[in-house]
XYZ file of C-alpha atoms in Angstrom:
687
model
C 22.739 22.096 28.109
C 24.760 20.331 30.786
C 27.782 18.220 30.101
C 25.949 15.157 31.449
C 23.190 15.681 28.920
C 25.711 15.989 26.104
C 27.458 12.841 27.253
C 24.197 10.905 27.340
C 23.302 12.197 23.882
C 26.557 10.847 22.490
C 26.281 7.621 24.464
C 22.810 7.007 23.029
C 23.979 7.797 19.500
C 26.923 5.432 19.750
C 24.658 2.736 21.190
C 22.552 2.963 18.027
C 25.717 2.803 15.918
C 27.275 -0.155 17.683
C 24.063 -2.177 17.882
C 23.803 -1.705 14.121
C 27.422 -2.675 13.515
C 27.191 -5.757 15.727
C 23.900 -6.937 14.228
C 25.191 -6.691 10.658
C 28.463 -8.357 11.589
C 26.700 -11.253 13.333
C 24.233 -11.716 10.467
C 27.100 -11.571 7.970
C 24.859 -9.367 5.825
C 23.257 -5.967 5.954
C 24.038 -2.285 5.612
C 26.070 -0.802 8.488
C 27.267 2.436 6.878
C 24.032 4.417 6.861
C 23.111 3.670 10.504
C 26.639 4.753 11.485
C 26.152 8.041 9.630
C 22.536 8.779 10.537
C 22.395 7.723 14.180
C 22.580 11.405 15.279
C 19.694 12.317 12.985
C 17.445 9.486 14.131
C 18.347 10.127 17.756
C 17.406 13.799 17.378
C 14.102 13.080 15.659
C 13.077 10.470 18.206
C 14.418 11.758 21.494
C 14.077 15.494 20.967
C 11.264 16.060 18.479
C 8.749 13.281 17.802
C 5.464 12.884 19.660
C 5.085 9.124 19.874
C 4.004 7.092 22.877
C 6.054 3.882 23.086
C 3.351 2.348 25.288
C 0.784 2.736 22.496
C 2.451 2.982 19.073
C -0.867 3.295 17.194
C -2.559 6.207 18.963
C -4.046 8.317 16.172
C -2.259 11.652 16.633
C 1.299 10.327 16.905
C 3.992 11.723 14.646
C 4.991 9.294 11.898
C 8.554 8.202 11.163
C 9.273 6.490 7.846
C 12.663 5.027 7.000
C 12.470 5.126 3.220
C 16.047 3.930 2.763
C 14.914 0.742 4.435
C 18.213 -1.064 4.021
C 19.278 0.969 7.068
C 16.683 -0.891 9.130
C 19.022 -1.321 12.097
C 18.457 2.362 12.812
C 14.807 1.570 13.394
C 15.322 -1.659 15.311
C 17.795 0.107 17.602
C 15.509 2.998 18.513
C 12.414 0.803 18.845
C 14.356 -1.328 21.307
C 15.970 1.536 23.216
C 12.672 3.429 23.548
C 10.832 0.342 24.822
C 8.151 0.568 22.139
C 5.461 -2.007 22.876
C 3.908 -4.578 20.539
C 0.356 -4.398 19.198
C -1.388 -7.194 17.285
C -3.571 -7.163 14.155
C -6.675 -6.648 16.295
C -5.111 -3.501 17.794
C -4.606 -5.176 21.172
C -1.566 -4.180 23.261
C 0.431 -7.309 23.984
C 2.441 -6.110 26.974
C 5.796 -7.012 25.471
C 8.495 -5.141 23.540
C 8.147 -4.704 19.796
C 11.892 -5.393 19.374
C 14.001 -7.174 21.985
C 17.764 -7.320 22.233
C 17.511 -10.971 21.207
C 15.660 -9.857 18.060
C 18.590 -7.571 17.276
C 21.032 -10.405 17.913
C 18.962 -12.375 15.409
C 18.913 -9.568 12.829
C 17.854 -10.865 9.406
C 17.175 -14.340 10.824
C 13.931 -16.316 10.698
C 11.191 -15.042 13.041
C 13.290 -12.152 14.375
C 11.407 -8.889 14.853
C 14.451 -7.238 13.314
C 14.160 -8.250 9.646
C 16.341 -7.003 6.815
C 13.976 -4.156 5.931
C 11.139 -2.475 7.891
C 7.954 -4.568 7.747
C 4.711 -2.880 8.771
C 2.641 -5.957 9.524
C 5.440 -7.682 11.409
C 6.903 -5.111 13.831
C 4.947 -2.569 15.884
C 6.351 0.930 15.499
C 6.994 0.463 11.783
C 4.700 2.859 9.945
C 5.277 1.454 6.442
C 7.058 -1.432 4.774
C 10.055 0.007 2.945
C 13.032 -1.314 1.053
C 12.117 -0.884 -2.618
C 13.636 2.555 -2.960
C 11.280 5.464 -3.473
C 8.297 3.676 -1.953
C 8.684 5.083 1.540
C 8.850 8.710 0.467
C 5.929 8.250 -1.934
C 3.857 6.486 0.723
C 4.535 9.333 3.133
C 2.766 11.709 0.742
C -0.364 9.616 1.256
C 0.125 9.888 5.009
C 0.428 13.660 4.723
C -2.711 13.881 2.576
C -4.522 11.740 5.139
C -3.495 14.040 7.993
C -4.765 17.037 6.055
C -8.045 15.263 5.307
C -8.538 14.144 8.906
C -7.921 17.676 10.133
C -10.240 19.075 7.479
C -13.114 16.842 8.568
C -12.630 16.474 12.309
C -10.664 19.439 13.679
C -13.023 21.961 15.230
C -12.409 25.230 17.085
C -10.646 24.238 20.284
C -10.216 20.657 19.071
C -7.074 20.192 16.990
C -7.425 16.413 17.030
C -5.120 15.772 14.095
C -1.987 17.909 13.943
C 0.795 15.344 13.655
C 3.790 15.444 11.307
C 5.581 13.015 9.011
C 9.370 12.640 9.348
C 10.862 10.681 6.447
C 14.496 9.673 6.063
C 15.615 8.984 2.509
C 18.779 8.582 0.466
C 20.196 9.017 -3.004
C 18.510 5.838 -4.192
C 15.086 7.105 -3.142
C 15.534 10.369 -5.000
C 16.767 8.640 -8.166
C 13.630 6.506 -8.413
C 10.909 8.028 -10.567
C 8.141 7.336 -8.048
C 9.785 9.802 -5.651
C 9.680 12.516 -8.294
C 6.012 11.821 -9.039
C 5.103 11.973 -5.361
C 7.235 15.030 -4.567
C 5.662 16.952 -7.432
C 2.160 16.255 -6.126
C 3.143 17.006 -2.521
C 4.441 20.409 -3.561
C 1.305 21.127 -5.572
C -0.877 20.278 -2.585
C 1.253 22.282 -0.147
C 1.642 19.414 2.313
C 3.367 21.349 5.092
C 3.010 18.436 7.535
C 5.625 16.509 5.527
C 9.401 16.590 6.028
C 11.877 14.518 4.030
C 15.452 14.389 5.344
C 17.807 13.496 2.501
C 20.976 11.644 3.488
C 23.412 13.263 1.086
C 26.398 10.910 1.426
C 27.372 10.704 -2.284
C 27.679 6.895 -2.190
C 25.650 4.080 -3.758
C 26.416 0.382 -4.108
C 28.505 0.842 -7.247
C 30.529 3.734 -5.857
C 30.277 7.513 -6.005
C 26.968 9.020 -7.048
C 28.979 10.924 -9.678
C 28.738 7.768 -11.779
C 25.076 8.440 -12.545
C 23.647 11.295 -10.449
C 24.767 14.896 -10.779
C 21.558 16.913 -10.606
C 21.001 19.846 -8.285
C 18.568 18.274 -5.812
C 17.900 21.538 -3.976
C 16.874 23.382 -7.128
C 14.787 20.428 -8.262
C 12.756 20.455 -5.043
C 12.445 24.223 -5.077
C 10.864 23.842 -8.505
C 8.397 21.411 -6.900
C 7.426 24.225 -4.482
C 9.166 22.683 -1.486
C 10.918 24.515 1.322
C 14.573 23.404 1.086
C 17.127 23.633 3.897
C 20.609 22.255 4.380
C 22.477 20.948 7.425
C 26.150 20.571 6.611
C 27.105 18.026 9.268
C 25.078 14.938 10.212
C 26.681 15.057 13.682
C 25.333 18.551 14.390
C 22.418 17.788 16.700
C 21.592 21.444 17.280
C 21.615 22.163 13.552
C 19.319 19.196 12.890
C 16.932 20.204 15.666
C 16.876 23.806 14.413
C 16.025 22.646 10.863
C 13.233 20.416 12.159
C 11.840 23.346 14.154
C 11.910 25.489 11.006
C 9.977 22.745 9.194
C 7.229 22.866 11.803
C 6.941 26.641 11.345
C 6.791 26.442 7.540
C 3.289 26.811 6.112
C 2.039 25.964 2.654
C 5.022 23.861 1.543
C 6.534 20.486 2.357
C 10.143 20.563 3.560
C 13.306 18.882 2.287
C 16.319 18.945 4.614
C 19.535 18.061 2.805
C 21.809 16.482 5.382
C 25.478 16.049 4.473
C 26.801 12.851 6.010
C 29.679 10.403 5.857
C 28.611 6.817 5.246
C 30.404 4.483 7.630
C 31.226 7.378 9.980
C 33.897 6.311 12.447
C 35.298 3.481 10.377
C 38.970 4.325 9.731
C 39.211 2.447 6.421
C 35.659 2.328 5.030
C 34.207 5.755 5.743
C 32.932 7.462 2.575
C 33.270 4.281 0.520
C 30.838 1.848 -1.104
C 32.393 -0.866 1.088
C 30.465 0.579 4.039
C 27.157 0.381 2.214
C 26.033 -3.202 1.881
C 28.374 -5.549 3.701
C 29.699 -6.116 7.236
C 32.718 -4.094 8.273
C 34.741 -7.155 9.264
C 35.865 -8.062 12.775
C 39.076 -5.993 12.766
C 37.345 -2.917 11.327
C 34.596 -3.278 13.928
C 37.178 -3.121 16.699
C 38.877 -0.096 15.181
C 35.559 1.675 14.712
C 34.507 1.042 18.303
C 37.870 2.422 19.392
C 37.085 5.589 17.434
C 33.762 5.813 19.301
C 35.599 5.277 22.644
C 33.559 2.095 23.011
C 34.639 -1.212 24.596
C 36.211 -2.949 21.615
C 35.246 -6.515 22.518
C 31.730 -5.728 23.763
C 28.863 -6.879 21.545
C 25.258 -5.662 21.632
C 26.126 -3.408 24.561
C 23.449 -1.075 25.924
C 25.200 0.980 28.623
C 23.454 1.811 31.874
C 21.296 4.891 31.609
C 20.671 4.833 27.856
C 17.190 3.366 28.052
C 16.377 5.729 30.933
C 17.642 8.654 28.875
C 15.189 7.792 26.088
C 12.412 7.279 28.637
C 13.014 10.732 30.118
C 12.885 12.415 26.704
C 11.003 10.462 24.063
C 8.912 8.380 26.463
C 7.816 11.156 28.810
C 7.029 13.583 26.000
C 5.026 10.964 24.084
C 3.091 9.776 27.114
C 2.067 13.330 27.984
C 1.073 14.133 24.396
C -0.988 10.943 24.282
C -2.735 11.714 27.592
C -3.498 15.260 26.464
C -4.962 13.899 23.240
C -7.101 11.319 25.055
C -8.505 14.073 27.253
C -9.151 16.232 24.191
C -10.843 13.375 22.357
C -13.076 12.637 25.348
C -14.236 16.262 25.374
C -14.645 16.157 21.594
C -16.817 13.057 21.921
C -19.154 14.835 24.314
C -19.606 17.747 21.914
C -19.447 15.836 18.599
C -20.529 12.264 19.413
C -21.257 11.208 15.833
C -17.860 12.334 14.606
C -16.163 10.588 17.535
C -17.882 7.338 16.562
C -16.622 7.783 13.006
C -13.042 8.179 14.220
C -13.281 5.081 16.416
C -14.748 2.981 13.591
C -12.154 4.201 11.138
C -9.278 3.400 13.474
C -10.487 -0.215 13.748
C -11.256 -0.502 10.018
C -14.932 -1.066 10.751
C -17.854 0.027 8.564
C -20.741 2.233 9.693
C -24.078 0.581 10.322
C -26.186 0.552 7.141
C -23.227 1.308 4.882
C -24.721 -0.883 2.110
C -28.303 0.308 2.496
C -28.333 2.250 -0.777
C -26.510 -0.220 -3.013
C -28.246 -0.293 -6.412
C -29.948 -3.290 -7.996
C -29.996 -3.419 -11.777
C -32.968 -4.797 -13.744
C -32.489 -7.244 -16.596
C -31.430 -5.431 -19.736
C -30.168 -6.969 -22.975
C -28.299 -3.768 -23.842
C -27.016 -3.456 -20.304
C -24.532 -1.091 -18.779
C -20.751 -0.855 -18.767
C -18.928 -2.182 -15.745
C -17.337 1.221 -15.160
C -20.765 2.910 -15.154
C -22.183 0.388 -12.688
C -19.117 0.984 -10.540
C -19.777 4.730 -10.577
C -23.280 4.159 -9.236
C -22.009 1.878 -6.498
C -19.246 4.250 -5.372
C -21.657 7.154 -5.248
C -24.165 5.106 -3.254
C -21.749 3.924 -0.558
C -19.393 6.894 -0.228
C -21.968 9.120 1.540
C -22.393 6.362 4.136
C -18.645 5.704 4.558
C -17.294 9.226 5.141
C -13.653 8.116 5.038
C -13.988 6.420 1.629
C -12.161 8.675 -0.815
C -10.087 8.418 -3.949
C -9.539 9.371 -7.517
C -7.697 8.478 -10.670
C -4.507 9.024 -12.607
C -6.140 11.814 -14.628
C -8.831 9.455 -15.945
C -11.859 10.163 -13.752
C -14.118 10.820 -16.724
C -13.053 7.515 -18.298
C -12.879 5.258 -15.252
C -16.048 6.858 -13.809
C -14.614 7.101 -10.312
C -15.533 10.721 -9.604
C -17.703 11.096 -6.517
C -20.555 13.363 -7.519
C -22.820 13.594 -4.496
C -23.257 17.100 -3.126
C -20.816 16.929 -0.221
C -18.004 15.117 -2.065
C -15.824 18.053 -3.081
C -12.259 18.138 -4.397
C -9.191 17.559 -2.247
C -6.921 20.538 -2.841
C -4.773 22.648 -0.536
C -7.660 25.065 0.102
C -10.270 22.296 0.487
C -8.609 19.495 2.494
C -11.867 17.740 3.381
C -12.676 16.970 -0.278
C -13.230 13.337 -1.207
C -12.085 13.457 -4.850
C -8.315 13.166 -5.180
C -6.502 14.176 -8.347
C -3.240 12.268 -8.709
C -2.307 13.546 -12.145
C -0.729 11.159 -14.634
C 1.270 9.427 -11.917
C 0.101 5.804 -11.632
C 3.046 4.632 -9.548
C 2.839 7.481 -7.061
C -0.949 7.117 -6.948
C -0.692 3.520 -5.769
C 1.973 4.368 -3.173
C -0.103 7.313 -1.937
C -3.100 4.991 -1.579
C -0.947 2.850 0.703
C -0.155 5.914 2.818
C -3.838 6.805 3.039
C -4.692 3.267 4.092
C -1.886 3.183 6.661
C -3.629 6.239 8.121
C -6.846 4.163 8.352
C -8.732 5.930 5.557
C -10.375 3.739 2.898
C -8.845 4.819 -0.408
C -9.472 3.843 -4.009
C -7.476 4.714 -7.099
C -8.169 4.059 -10.728
C -6.625 3.827 -14.148
C -6.891 1.596 -17.213
C -6.005 -2.045 -16.564
C -3.083 -1.834 -18.980
C -1.476 0.834 -16.782
C -1.621 -1.328 -13.684
C 1.910 -2.215 -14.772
C 3.013 1.302 -13.846
C 1.537 0.880 -10.353
C 2.649 -2.696 -9.728
C 5.482 -2.153 -7.182
C 3.139 -0.283 -4.839
C 0.308 -2.777 -5.441
C 2.676 -5.510 -4.345
C 3.418 -3.566 -1.161
C -0.329 -3.171 -0.530
C -0.481 -6.956 -0.426
C 2.671 -7.353 1.682
C 1.354 -4.810 4.203
C -2.146 -6.345 4.124
C -3.806 -2.999 3.438
C -7.424 -2.835 2.202
C -6.648 -0.521 -0.718
C -9.133 -0.614 -3.600
C -7.782 -0.526 -7.155
C -10.380 0.203 -9.819
C -9.141 -0.862 -13.253
C -11.284 -0.219 -16.316
C -10.910 -0.877 -20.046
C -10.402 -4.496 -19.095
C -9.890 -6.065 -22.523
C -10.435 -5.006 -26.123
C -13.357 -2.686 -25.490
C -11.269 0.334 -26.442
C -10.547 -1.359 -29.783
C -9.247 1.456 -31.943
C -6.580 2.418 -29.401
C -4.769 -0.769 -30.336
C -2.445 -3.180 -28.549
C -0.723 -0.530 -26.410
C -4.041 -0.029 -24.597
C -5.398 -3.595 -24.691
C -4.404 -5.679 -21.660
C -3.398 -9.281 -22.250
C -1.041 -10.380 -19.490
C -2.244 -7.950 -16.797
C -5.029 -10.105 -15.344
C -2.847 -13.129 -14.739
C -0.032 -10.996 -13.375
C -2.376 -9.388 -10.845
C -3.788 -12.782 -9.919
C -0.225 -13.900 -9.224
C 0.196 -11.370 -6.382
C -0.287 -13.248 -3.090
C -3.008 -11.668 -0.978
C -4.413 -9.419 -3.708
C -8.092 -10.141 -4.357
C -8.833 -9.724 -8.070
C -12.471 -9.521 -9.191
C -13.642 -9.248 -12.787
C -17.445 -8.997 -12.630
C -19.563 -9.998 -15.635
C -22.572 -7.705 -15.323
C -23.826 -4.739 -13.306
C -25.175 -6.800 -10.413
C -21.887 -8.672 -10.159
C -20.220 -5.257 -9.872
C -22.485 -4.489 -6.904
C -21.646 -7.767 -5.199
C -17.953 -7.348 -5.927
C -17.947 -4.027 -4.066
C -20.008 -5.520 -1.259
C -17.243 -8.123 -0.822
C -14.336 -5.702 -1.241
C -15.569 -3.090 1.206
C -15.769 -5.651 4.007
C -12.092 -6.583 3.628
C -9.917 -5.354 6.505
C -6.491 -6.802 5.707
C -6.437 -7.408 1.949
C -6.151 -5.117 -1.055
C -8.476 -5.695 -3.981
C -8.492 -4.968 -7.693
C -11.857 -4.706 -9.413
C -11.531 -5.020 -13.196
C -14.295 -3.421 -15.240
C -15.442 -3.112 -18.818
C -15.500 0.055 -20.880
C -18.346 -1.197 -23.071
C -21.899 -2.055 -22.041
C -22.506 -5.628 -20.906
C -25.955 -7.275 -20.802
C -27.530 -7.294 -17.349
C -28.721 -10.829 -16.665
C -32.269 -11.641 -15.607
C -31.654 -12.891 -12.084
C -35.101 -14.497 -12.080
C -33.871 -16.764 -14.862
C -30.228 -17.009 -13.799
C -28.645 -17.448 -10.369
C -28.283 -14.564 -7.934
C -25.174 -12.421 -8.250
C -24.566 -13.043 -4.549
C -22.472 -15.977 -5.748
C -19.689 -13.458 -6.424
C -18.841 -13.653 -2.719
C -17.665 -17.238 -3.296
C -15.451 -16.356 -6.253
C -17.307 -18.572 -8.735
C -20.858 -19.862 -8.945
C -23.249 -21.667 -11.283
C -24.945 -18.936 -13.298
C -26.904 -21.284 -15.604
C -27.143 -25.062 -15.519
C -28.038 -27.994 -17.710
C -31.710 -28.765 -17.131
C -33.270 -30.998 -19.763
C -30.060 -32.869 -20.614
C -27.331 -34.490 -18.476
C -24.333 -32.275 -17.793
C -21.776 -32.750 -20.568
C -19.880 -29.457 -20.711
C -18.925 -26.576 -18.422
C -18.289 -23.083 -19.785
C -16.281 -20.864 -17.413
C -15.956 -17.141 -17.986
C -15.314 -13.804 -16.308
C -16.130 -10.214 -17.107
C -17.233 -9.271 -20.609
C -16.960 -12.880 -21.793
C -19.657 -14.083 -19.385
C -22.454 -12.996 -21.720
C -20.607 -14.777 -24.540
C -20.662 -17.984 -22.496
C -24.388 -17.537 -21.854
C -25.110 -17.112 -25.568
C -23.116 -20.243 -26.381
C -24.904 -22.090 -23.560
C -28.290 -21.277 -25.030
C -27.222 -22.467 -28.484
C -25.719 -25.696 -27.130
C -28.779 -26.314 -24.962
C -30.991 -25.964 -28.036
C -28.778 -28.577 -29.718
C -29.409 -30.987 -26.834
C -25.996 -30.600 -25.209
C -26.231 -30.262 -21.423
C -24.160 -27.185 -20.614
C -23.369 -25.346 -17.393
C -22.175 -21.733 -17.238
C -19.888 -20.875 -14.332
C -19.224 -17.225 -13.626
C -15.736 -16.958 -12.125
C -14.994 -13.335 -11.249
C -12.291 -14.230 -8.707
C -9.869 -17.141 -8.740
C -8.522 -16.219 -5.313
C -11.883 -16.174 -3.551
C -12.964 -19.412 -5.229
C -9.720 -21.160 -4.302
C -10.363 -20.354 -0.638
C -13.800 -22.017 -0.627
C -14.281 -25.478 0.904
C -13.460 -28.348 -1.438
C -17.081 -29.523 -1.305
C -18.272 -26.203 -2.708
C -15.608 -26.119 -5.413
C -16.518 -29.642 -6.457
C -20.204 -28.701 -6.605
C -19.390 -25.907 -9.062
C -16.764 -27.801 -11.050
C -17.538 -31.528 -10.545
C -14.336 -33.573 -10.970
C -16.120 -36.041 -13.244
C -17.137 -33.261 -15.660
C -13.887 -33.054 -17.597
C -15.182 -31.282 -20.708
C -14.584 -27.636 -19.833
C -13.932 -24.445 -21.739
C -12.650 -21.221 -20.177
C -13.289 -17.960 -22.033
C -11.414 -14.754 -21.226
C -9.918 -11.910 -23.246
C -6.522 -12.250 -21.654
C -3.567 -14.558 -21.385
C -4.553 -18.219 -21.197
C -1.855 -18.869 -18.596
C -3.326 -20.339 -15.423
C -6.719 -21.394 -16.736
C -5.484 -24.978 -17.013
C -5.993 -25.312 -13.258
C -9.752 -25.046 -13.862
C -10.235 -26.699 -17.263
C -7.792 -29.569 -16.682
C -5.839 -31.477 -19.269
C -8.916 -32.362 -21.277
C -10.276 -28.812 -21.443
C -9.752 -25.838 -23.729
C -9.116 -22.140 -23.216
C -10.344 -19.457 -25.579
C -8.074 -16.551 -24.799
C -5.274 -14.371 -26.115
C -2.000 -15.793 -27.421
C -0.762 -12.533 -28.964
C -1.203 -8.832 -28.349
C -4.311 -7.178 -29.751
C -4.824 -4.915 -32.733
C -6.292 -1.545 -33.637
C -9.854 -1.983 -34.917
C -13.479 -1.622 -33.809
C -14.512 -4.046 -31.059
C -16.663 -6.302 -33.220
C -13.849 -6.768 -35.710
C -11.474 -7.669 -32.895
C -13.930 -10.151 -31.411
C -14.205 -11.807 -34.803
C -10.449 -11.849 -35.402
C -9.585 -13.339 -32.008
C -12.481 -15.778 -31.782
C -14.622 -14.204 -29.062
C -17.979 -14.953 -30.701
C -20.740 -17.430 -29.793
C -20.247 -19.528 -32.931
C -16.562 -19.954 -32.114
C -17.364 -21.138 -28.571
C -20.004 -23.537 -29.888
C -17.557 -24.929 -32.456
C -14.863 -25.516 -29.821
C -17.451 -27.156 -27.554
C -18.651 -29.543 -30.243
C -15.076 -30.392 -31.192
C -14.218 -31.061 -27.544
C -17.220 -33.378 -27.245
C -16.420 -35.156 -30.520
C -19.456 -33.734 -32.316
C -17.770 -31.380 -34.746
């Protein structure tokens, strides 16, 4: 290596450091210490190792870089700017402008800057995942690694290694303390995800001070017990040592890799190095000057990018990525000539499109008073569409036999290290990691679903929230939606979960009321491209409505619809229900109709979808002048007032449940036709 090359390496590293320092100082907030320490690592990954074309940051076989310790976001904004990474929009169109400009960096953490406080996937091209909540990035990367294995298992053919990229993930002490990281690491080791490399910034500092306050475990031994390959680089400034460790990762087969990198937070700062003061606050003007002096940098210069730095990245990172991309395009063109159907699949998947005829085999359920459980109807739907959407895959948190999400058609198979093209994933009892892994699968353009009981959605909530923030079409299948598992008691009976899921902006929540509503719910969900969805299903059988007598279940696509209406009498009362309580509303409707009370039944499986309908439609379903309304749902009553109004009533849950058979619980908590009829008559003054 020539001296000039070494000088440019150091110049580029110090450019990353000083851009980070200046941005945090100008914003008067941020985290300068980690970018100062890890600039050599990120430089090495990007300029010496990664295959990533800055002209097209979404080409399918690029290496992925995830900054799990997202508070160090200036590392990412610096390299995205210095490498000239270009912007792409939501329709996958190249915009011909930089993803991150120097003005964005000057506006770090300010409104509309493409250099926000933490990496945001949907906002800045070149960001592979939204990170910041610690542990999420590393867990999401496990989904990315699974996706790469699955893509290779399905599409790689002799002479056509279409998918052979790697995941490089930078993480810190905070990531490894979070339980979700442990869940995900355990599964990654079990699956032998050798395309995955985590680089652990071992700087011994957190916000409160030394990690010795709360963290003294042997991380290396812990990851060895997870069946990971563990290496150590003793100096974060040792570019050759870092590059050698990354090369060893790429040669390691059958295990993911953890590189423990010893670093000094705030490296170069004479008074704040190795202290918590360098973690989450600006250095201060005087310390900035002293630090730049230590870097042999112009002390008064701000946001300086010296001549030759961008060209240095272009000659390394840019040239290598452009050539890798061109080689892949040529390979894919040849692949398309030999395997045209598979090439079409890849193109559709990359644009989140569905194959023609994907819904051709959706079931239709005949009227049946005994009916079928929501989870069983869901199983039929999943097994009808999955053969037609080859990249639809998923599993459960060890509950496949209960949530009925196992794909059983002949070619489904199990995803394991020896069978990477399997469509059934086994997450183990790891709800939080499952949800984060689903995000990683979706970021890789697969269409994933994951399931557990509704009550355990709480364990998955942080990653569900990130699904919504990232606008990913992840499918969450939640069963045991109310008190149908009666004897298990209040620990297994959801009360506040429905309303809490409905409170997540951008998350579509559907609670279908019979088997045909389940079909229509999936028809709606599978066409989503930029929204996650939660489908909430019953454990117990629900009557299947006679759609010759009642309205078509196609109304699910509008969130709420008139299932049954007042016919012989003027409209006096509206009953609104979702899920298992819909049949209860229908029974009460028939009794009230026989008593001469004009009653309408509105099925409302999705508040969110209904709220996005035109006002004229909403008023046709819930006429403003019809103020006598009752909502019925086995969950928290919070929020239903928006639909029943001040004059209406809500029959719901005001306490937790109890352990008893379902019928006893329905009687205790008032979910019986006679109770609904009594409330209706009282509301109308006819008690």
